[in-house]
Amino acid sequence: MKKRLLFSFVVIVWIITLSFSGCSSGVSSPEPTDPKSAIITTHIDYDGLNLIDIVAADSGYLALASNEKNNLISIGNDLRIISQEEFQLSHPIAMACGGGHNWYIAANEETYKITVYQDNDVFFDTDEDPGWATAQALFAQDTLFSVINGKLYIGQNQIELPSSDLSQQCFFSSVLVIKEQIYAQLVQRKENGAADQWLCPIDKTTKTVSIPDKTFPFYIDHVSWDGKYCIILSGSKIYQTDGLTCVELCDLTLGGINVDDIKRLILCQEDTLLVLQSEGIRIVSLRENADVEQITLGVYLPDAEINQIVSSFNQSGSKYRVAIHEYSSREDLNHALLTDEIDIVSTLDEVLMKNYAAKGILCPISENTCNLVLSNIVEASLYQGTCYYLPLFVAPLASSIPTETVTKIVDAKGGIGLSDILGLVEADCLASFKCDTKTTVLSKIITINPDCWINWNDRTAQFLSDDFISILEFCDKYVLTDEEVAANQAGIQSSGKPLFDVLVPLQNLDYYSFRIRDDSITGRKGLFFFQLPLSNYSGIALQPSAFYAAVQGHNKDAGQEFIDYIFSNDFWVKKPSTPAEILSHRYPANNRHFRELLDMQLHLHDDTEEYEMIVEAKDGLSKLITQADHFAVAIQNDISDIIVEEAEAYFHGDISVDEAARRIQNRVETYLAERG
Amino acid sequence: MRSGDKKPSHRGEGSAQRQMRWCPGKKSARLVHYSSKKRVLQCFRNNPHTFLFLVPSLLGLLLFFVLPFGMVIRHSLVDRPVNGKYVGLQNFKNLLENKAFLLGAKNTAILIGISVPLAVLLPMKLALWLERAIPMKSQLRTTFLSPMLVPIASVVLVWQVLFHQNGTLNAFLGTHIDWFHSPWSILMVLLLYLWKNIGYHTILYTAALAAVPRTYIDMANLDGAGRTRQFFAIKIHFLAPTIFFVILMSLIASMKIFREVWLLTGSYPYESLYLLQHFMNNTFQTMDYQKLSAAALMLSVVMGAIIAMLLGIERCLERDTENE
């Protein structure tokens, strides 16, 4: 028995060991950096490839990798591997690119010397021993400049030192280009271990170097230039140099980079540095904080996950930086929004749904708060054309109101406010909610009013609050009963005309959510809001999110950059993309999925009258989304189902409003506790 | 025991000891049991290719039981299902701090604590009652089995009508209680559970009681033992395997009652009806495999401990009847 148990245990352990997957390749997530550092880095590894050297090529980069077989790898500008081929030469040391050729410095197995190759052909042989070879090559001004084991070569010719005084303990360490002048770094070791270095200009025509009087302040370990700027690495610090003076840009150690394992530097985009190391490539942003355009994310209750998302974004190398500004109360946040103190951006990540209410959107539709705060927001924003929060909120209500009614108000006031809608509803409920039952109105309110009563950080709910109870009472008081709705629907069907006209002008898309399907309850055809599943694999849509875009007038570019990043394929690739990964870790929706959904809708309605409308909506939506710098995510369906289910009992008169709120509170608390 | 017989061992553990027992009347059965086992082992030694015939079954066992079990263990030790990092027992710690899990565990424990003893004792009582000479005994037995024939969805519908706020029970009692949203909701579920399972358990007990040797009952009657004395002195020993089986079935059925509860109240019921299976079902739907796997492992360990304890008790009870 004991043996059997032992055997079973061993088998199980073996199976568990087998089931653990190996390391994955590709881009790893950004590592945390010191928040006080001036640089941000992102690390990219290439599936265990040992990169030896990398140079800028016409469309991206060329890299050499030494593994079981040497490989020549083409890497695109986005640092993804484009192609990989076996490298014909063995033991490469350095490479350059230019003049239509690839230049390699490699050990020649036949002669056991270092040879310079032009593509696969021998360019010239040296007498250098490949045993402890160091080399660096540069192609500029139609000439190959190389430094091999301390000796300088221009083309095929070795260049001697001009002065015999410096011949002792002197060697060339690198060649670099600054302002179209080519220099060779000459180093002289002193007895005390220190070194003097000069940047010696090279005359390509006479194939000579001249030694300046003044030494260069420090030893250049690595250098890179992009035709405009030259940056050097000395020790752990990055300097920008013009050949005479140096300006320190940053310290690589502050970005967690091991400076002893740097094989090459490449400067690209004037503010981004690629650092080639054994373990891959690191992207270093050289922008100082002051130069980075900052987006402030106003949050009501920040938590570790929001910090992590923001930190990941800040480490991505974007020239925009997101900072978090905490507000202790929703009112303070609303005030800041109204006075334009902060620019609000958000992602579609479920994490931020927790603070959705803090994003300036949404307070409960309570007469106590709405008229005071939300009307100010919408009226101020609509008139000023900056912030369109409230229309998102009132969209479900507005969509219940006849177009001509809405249009009249919009024409008169330039927008529509919650007070207008409430007023319309109270004045003529029949006209406002002809086809909506209490439950559907409540559904709309809570669907577009996510998480106002839920504190995700503490995992608590506040459905016993006056605000929520007032919503239930509002729905019960002003909305029609099922019988009245049925009577209205009969009238509609007999006339054959839908109540809600689909021809909402697209320039007013801000006001409305869009739907592209028929609503069997209301009998409306036309534009309906999207339910965008986080995953469209095999019909799994466990966490559908309906998202809406608002155009914010100020600081649109910054917001657009941020949103572009969130929606970029690069961001999407960095995050796991299988359904399990998506749904288990609340990754944001992606505009690729959104476009696919739009295409699917078009396909479904291919030969129907909705087709053109959908095309127009698609274009409008795409434009809106690309311009948007603010997104909102709807409430969890589970929570809305719980609310509606208990509210129904209240609407039927079975229980009191307090009892309904109590039951909702009880069940939602269980829901929240589950996700703790 | 006859003279010259081997003294029986009372240690009782392991088949090696059991085979040493001298069981009059069952000697041949014991010897056959021992011989067949040794024969099997010898067969494998002599014909190793015999093992090949077992490979398909073993493969199936590996693929559909052992491997998934291993995956569950793995999921419980990492922080995400894909490219997860090993986090040790952190998932279990998080689970023990999760209020929903604790609520579900508490409610499940309460349900099991009440329902299983009732599901064991009530059918036993019914079986003892049916053992007597009562009219329409066979029709009653058939009736007891009828709840098993009714589809679950129909049962749930009936229960909703019975216990709705405007349902039959409230009409009968003159009250207006929403039973499924009250602290009494667990009793409604208990009622459903008992209604479903009592009949089958009664039949099992009835069959077990029929297997009790009449000679002992007759001798007890001659000695003047009453029904209660007869039950505890004679019948319960023969009922031990059946009792153990019924306990096991009741445990399993108490877990499966989640199906009815879910149909009645959905994924997020009132807190007194929130069972452990709700927690696991919901975490499955949200693909929170870590929590799910950790909860499943904890549940399997607890259930394993309970079943091991029951097996031990069953062995003790059964040992007393082996010499019979």
XYZ file of N, CA and C in Angstrom, chain A residues 3 7 26 90 127 150 183 278 331 360 397 424 451 468 517 530 566 623 627 642 658 662 671 676:
72
model
N 3.877 1.457 -0.987
C 4.602 1.566 -2.257
C 3.680 2.137 -3.314
N 4.341 5.449 -5.359
C 4.381 5.432 -6.822
C 3.397 6.444 -7.388
N 9.580 36.229 -26.948
C 8.901 37.456 -27.288
C 9.184 38.555 -26.306
N 31.780 32.200 -39.924
C 31.815 31.757 -38.536
C 32.524 32.801 -37.685
N 46.395 40.971 -39.660
C 47.289 40.061 -38.959
C 46.871 39.877 -37.519
N 42.540 47.396 -31.406
C 43.251 48.629 -31.100
C 43.859 49.305 -32.308
N 35.584 60.520 -36.235
C 36.627 60.555 -35.223
C 37.016 59.126 -34.874
N 23.375 40.741 -23.751
C 23.341 39.297 -24.004
C 21.909 38.787 -23.990
N -16.565 64.508 -5.360
C -16.913 65.912 -5.592
C -15.664 66.710 -5.962
N -14.799 61.208 -13.670
C -15.553 62.368 -14.080
C -16.879 61.976 -14.677
N -31.389 57.323 -21.751
C -32.652 58.024 -21.560
C -33.004 58.830 -22.797
N -38.561 66.432 -19.114
C -39.388 65.837 -20.168
C -40.128 64.615 -19.655
N -20.918 51.154 -11.633
C -20.127 51.103 -10.418
C -20.176 52.352 -9.563
N -29.281 55.532 -4.743
C -29.762 54.361 -5.481
C -31.246 54.140 -5.251
N -28.718 46.851 -34.021
C -29.567 45.662 -34.054
C -30.971 46.085 -33.669
N -23.006 49.181 -28.916
C -22.288 47.943 -29.131
C -22.062 47.208 -27.828
N -2.722 52.291 -26.224
C -3.565 51.241 -25.656
C -4.154 50.377 -26.750
N -13.856 57.386 -36.492
C -13.315 58.737 -36.345
C -13.405 59.172 -34.886
N -10.240 59.843 -32.301
C -10.067 61.169 -31.717
C -10.281 61.177 -30.211
N -28.569 41.270 -11.152
C -29.021 41.183 -9.753
C -29.932 42.360 -9.444
N -36.894 49.640 0.226
C -35.772 49.388 1.142
C -35.387 47.906 1.113
N -31.944 46.310 0.039
C -31.221 45.428 0.979
C -30.821 44.121 0.294
N -21.075 38.937 -4.539
C -20.382 39.020 -5.823
C -19.021 39.678 -5.664
N -12.534 39.002 -4.503
C -11.475 39.532 -3.663
C -10.181 38.750 -3.753
